[in-house]
């Protein structure tokens, strides 16, 4: 029973629950059993089994009374540990927040709660969402359920990508039906590509940031990670919405995303930006990209070659803007009010001891970079210049979207790499090369699993749409999904 | 006339600029719904945002924006339709976010002017560089425990307006008048209560000195957080003196942040330039730029009360008051309102005698209030009652002198003036027969003085008046007494 239940998509489970084929409690239990058999993947920082069963029982009770809440009612999900959850430890993957139990619920997790979903636990992530492999977590790295079938990495443990690696692995390994992620420069889309699932970053402002631990405020955006495009549409519908507590959340209606996804791409103009290639990018990714374009053409879309000339500046721009904001956002972790405190002989010494011990290497690196680029004498050359370039990048998109409806690109320049891969920070940053431009422009993006690498690892294609046009993006993604016929394997449990 | 410090090398001029921090009158904080009430238990007015809990976001309190615009209009300043909140980054235990949300490059209010009324009747224009909104920090309490410091976040996030002047002031006195004028304006506007004792208004004082006639400014020092007009003036005095001594002894004044110690009457260095913070200002990505249109500003402008400068001009033009009297009466909205009620403005289209009303408010009422340590809103004598008292003088029911007795009784008891006059039988004697009898009596009993008067000593007439008044317990109409005495003594 349990194994078959976890195979279900959110849409299928919704129907099964509604038909009374099984209960939310059974569905939840089967997800927990699946994780129980594969603890080695290190999905959760905090598991919440009692809460999950309680929520599942409440869902069943609602349904029994004919008061089911909607598509997400009774659906077990994983919650990225960046979202603050009332009464449940919320760490952002950091030692400095170890033991921190918020007395408030983030808007996103509250929205999902209000929709009746069941929270299984707080999923692992790169510390403060800074990383592309979920290796910077203080709570150990998460393992990708995929393994290469051949090649030099065959049989080795792979990174799930990051920063939302716990959520990505959980969805791929069928330990939950969906998961929340957050995406600052690619933290939903890249791990989705690495684990063969769908990852959607909405338009900046679509989902509230309130109660979500801030990394880079002008970029952070929550989104769903699911096994199908339809599921992403369903889950996004439950997450999105204007929130007066977040001034950057857009006062805009949340459409019925699911309603349109079958509409196809006939008549759509799909842009192929020529700048989306990277040095050393495997040929298989380029050919997958071409294959994707072919599918869309076959489905009736018009494929148009376009140019986004400032693309090459996106990565350096991102690595100025994001650390700058982070250096300021992370100043509150000072040992004074909550979280870790390491005493010292003076206030300054306490700050230094606390932050030296509480923050990992990557976080410290970015705080340093961010502090540097905002410093007197460097501000104009770095931060201000980056803001100007950011505007140029956004203008590139605006211009291109006068001509096309949606853009198709690869999600990441490589498939998943091994956990022990030695990578200098800059090489690691290159993982985000195709995802950061849309982040900088605040545009919605989605990664859809589209095929396998020569060694049998999943590869995603990315679609980028106009602001608030997730509908067109989802329609197009559904076509890619349909043509790709991507088959997510059932992973055998890997016990601890 | 000008304020000068006389040093060994001659005279020095003082140059002062002020940054006044005025707490915005508002129920809740600048970016959270927590109360701004003064005097709560420590940490009782703290929201999740004020405590900088993870994931918390600021939301602009629109009322504070309106208050800043109102203040800008009151300062005759440019209102910027586009402004930006920026983060000022530094670490301190009572700054939970690790940054203060302030405005840097794009403040909500630009250049303006404040007119100072100098004691000699002249005016001085002081430039306002800008006004920006910012959050207050919390309070570190070092005196609660021998080893530890406690933090109270009640003030954390409270909205402040920082009003930055140009370096246009040239004496401690001007600085004092400037602060009082700013306080008067914000109180008129209802945008800040101006209570310096409660910390709702305080100033950072920038001081430098130079030789009279010099056009270049010398290095300045900033004296932080001075919280009374008296201290501001005193701090300028001692700091300027210190700088003169540094220059004259061949030294260099170093750009520093200093603290004023009112007990010792000196300023002390807090930190010098090389230890100055690099605040790493950048636009707060949690907040959108503040944008509004001219209609919004015009809407606020339409609700602005008459401000002290205009009121003063009106009092001088319409009521013929002296500049001094007018200035004293417009010091705050309540005093102006009181005075105008005493005048009976608009009442049956006729007003009472303005000069008389001004004198009574300024000399008698202010004196009595001062003696009782009361403010004008706590006055035991209402403006209506004082008006009635003036009527009793004007219609000759009582003399001005008796009126003072009645007024004292009013202050003491709060009774109506007419009742006091009736109860105490203070009604003026205007019956010619009764006064004549008293006059005759005094003349008959004072042959010596009569002889002196008739011998040419007219000054002694006053003595006769006094005697008659004494005989009538002050109730005789002084005009009639004078007239009768003159007739009888000359006759």
mmCIF file with all atom_site columns, C-alpha atoms in Angstrom, chain B residues 23-50 61 64 136-137 152-159:
data_model
loop_
_atom_site.group_PDB
_atom_site.id
_atom_site.type_symbol
_atom_site.label_atom_id
_atom_site.label_alt_id
_atom_site.label_comp_id
_atom_site.label_asym_id
_atom_site.label_entity_id
_atom_site.label_seq_id
_atom_site.pdbx_PDB_ins_code
_atom_site.Cartn_x
_atom_site.Cartn_y
_atom_site.Cartn_z
_atom_site.occupancy
_atom_site.B_iso_or_equiv
_atom_site.pdbx_formal_charge
_atom_site.auth_seq_id
_atom_site.auth_comp_id
_atom_site.auth_asym_id
_atom_site.auth_atom_id
_atom_site.pdbx_PDB_model_num
ATOM 1  C CA . UNK B 1 23  ? 9.854  61.794 17.480 1.00 0.00 ? 23  UNK B CA 1
ATOM 2  C CA . UNK B 1 24  ? 6.882  61.612 15.149 1.00 0.00 ? 24  UNK B CA 1
ATOM 3  C CA . UNK B 1 25  ? 3.549  61.815 16.949 1.00 0.00 ? 25  UNK B CA 1
ATOM 4  C CA . UNK B 1 26  ? 2.025  58.509 15.976 1.00 0.00 ? 26  UNK B CA 1
ATOM 5  C CA . UNK B 1 27  ? 0.206  55.675 17.684 1.00 0.00 ? 27  UNK B CA 1
ATOM 6  C CA . UNK B 1 28  ? 2.475  53.009 16.268 1.00 0.00 ? 28  UNK B CA 1
ATOM 7  C CA . UNK B 1 29  ? 6.057  52.674 15.124 1.00 0.00 ? 29  UNK B CA 1
ATOM 8  C CA . UNK B 1 30  ? 7.512  53.550 11.731 1.00 0.00 ? 30  UNK B CA 1
ATOM 9  C CA . UNK B 1 31  ? 7.530  49.996 10.412 1.00 0.00 ? 31  UNK B CA 1
ATOM 10 C CA . UNK B 1 32  ? 5.471  47.971 12.878 1.00 0.00 ? 32  UNK B CA 1
ATOM 11 C CA . UNK B 1 33  ? 2.194  48.067 14.730 1.00 0.00 ? 33  UNK B CA 1
ATOM 12 C CA . UNK B 1 34  ? 3.782  48.219 18.194 1.00 0.00 ? 34  UNK B CA 1
ATOM 13 C CA . UNK B 1 35  ? 2.758  51.088 20.463 1.00 0.00 ? 35  UNK B CA 1
ATOM 14 C CA . UNK B 1 36  ? 4.937  54.188 20.803 1.00 0.00 ? 36  UNK B CA 1
ATOM 15 C CA . UNK B 1 37  ? 3.628  55.021 24.257 1.00 0.00 ? 37  UNK B CA 1
ATOM 16 C CA . UNK B 1 38  ? 6.230  56.466 26.602 1.00 0.00 ? 38  UNK B CA 1
ATOM 17 C CA . UNK B 1 39  ? 7.072  54.849 29.908 1.00 0.00 ? 39  UNK B CA 1
ATOM 18 C CA . UNK B 1 40  ? 5.927  51.250 29.361 1.00 0.00 ? 40  UNK B CA 1
ATOM 19 C CA . UNK B 1 41  ? 7.572  48.340 31.163 1.00 0.00 ? 41  UNK B CA 1
ATOM 20 C CA . UNK B 1 42  ? 10.831 47.460 29.395 1.00 0.00 ? 42  UNK B CA 1
ATOM 21 C CA . UNK B 1 43  ? 10.208 45.408 26.266 1.00 0.00 ? 43  UNK B CA 1
ATOM 22 C CA . UNK B 1 44  ? 6.438  45.695 26.523 1.00 0.00 ? 44  UNK B CA 1
ATOM 23 C CA . UNK B 1 45  ? 6.021  47.568 23.225 1.00 0.00 ? 45  UNK B CA 1
ATOM 24 C CA . UNK B 1 46  ? 7.995  45.286 20.946 1.00 0.00 ? 46  UNK B CA 1
ATOM 25 C CA . UNK B 1 47  ? 6.733  43.555 17.841 1.00 0.00 ? 47  UNK B CA 1
ATOM 26 C CA . UNK B 1 48  ? 8.488  40.715 16.027 1.00 0.00 ? 48  UNK B CA 1
ATOM 27 C CA . UNK B 1 49  ? 9.718  43.294 13.528 1.00 0.00 ? 49  UNK B CA 1
ATOM 28 C CA . UNK B 1 50  ? 11.156 45.552 16.241 1.00 0.00 ? 50  UNK B CA 1
ATOM 29 C CA . UNK B 1 61  ? 3.314  53.365 8.628  1.00 0.00 ? 61  UNK B CA 1
ATOM 30 C CA . UNK B 1 64  ? 4.364  58.785 9.693  1.00 0.00 ? 64  UNK B CA 1
ATOM 31 C CA . UNK B 1 136 ? 14.960 54.985 16.677 1.00 0.00 ? 136 UNK B CA 1
ATOM 32 C CA . UNK B 1 137 ? 17.138 52.336 18.305 1.00 0.00 ? 137 UNK B CA 1
ATOM 33 C CA . UNK B 1 152 ? 14.924 47.719 26.298 1.00 0.00 ? 152 UNK B CA 1
ATOM 34 C CA . UNK B 1 153 ? 13.458 47.641 22.805 1.00 0.00 ? 153 UNK B CA 1
ATOM 35 C CA . UNK B 1 154 ? 10.383 49.777 23.502 1.00 0.00 ? 154 UNK B CA 1
ATOM 36 C CA . UNK B 1 155 ? 11.862 52.625 21.476 1.00 0.00 ? 155 UNK B CA 1
ATOM 37 C CA . UNK B 1 156 ? 13.250 50.343 18.801 1.00 0.00 ? 156 UNK B CA 1
ATOM 38 C CA . UNK B 1 157 ? 11.516 51.284 15.581 1.00 0.00 ? 157 UNK B CA 1
ATOM 39 C CA . UNK B 1 158 ? 9.834  54.444 16.844 1.00 0.00 ? 158 UNK B CA 1
ATOM 40 C CA . UNK B 1 159 ? 9.657  57.008 14.018 1.00 0.00 ? 159 UNK B CA 1
#
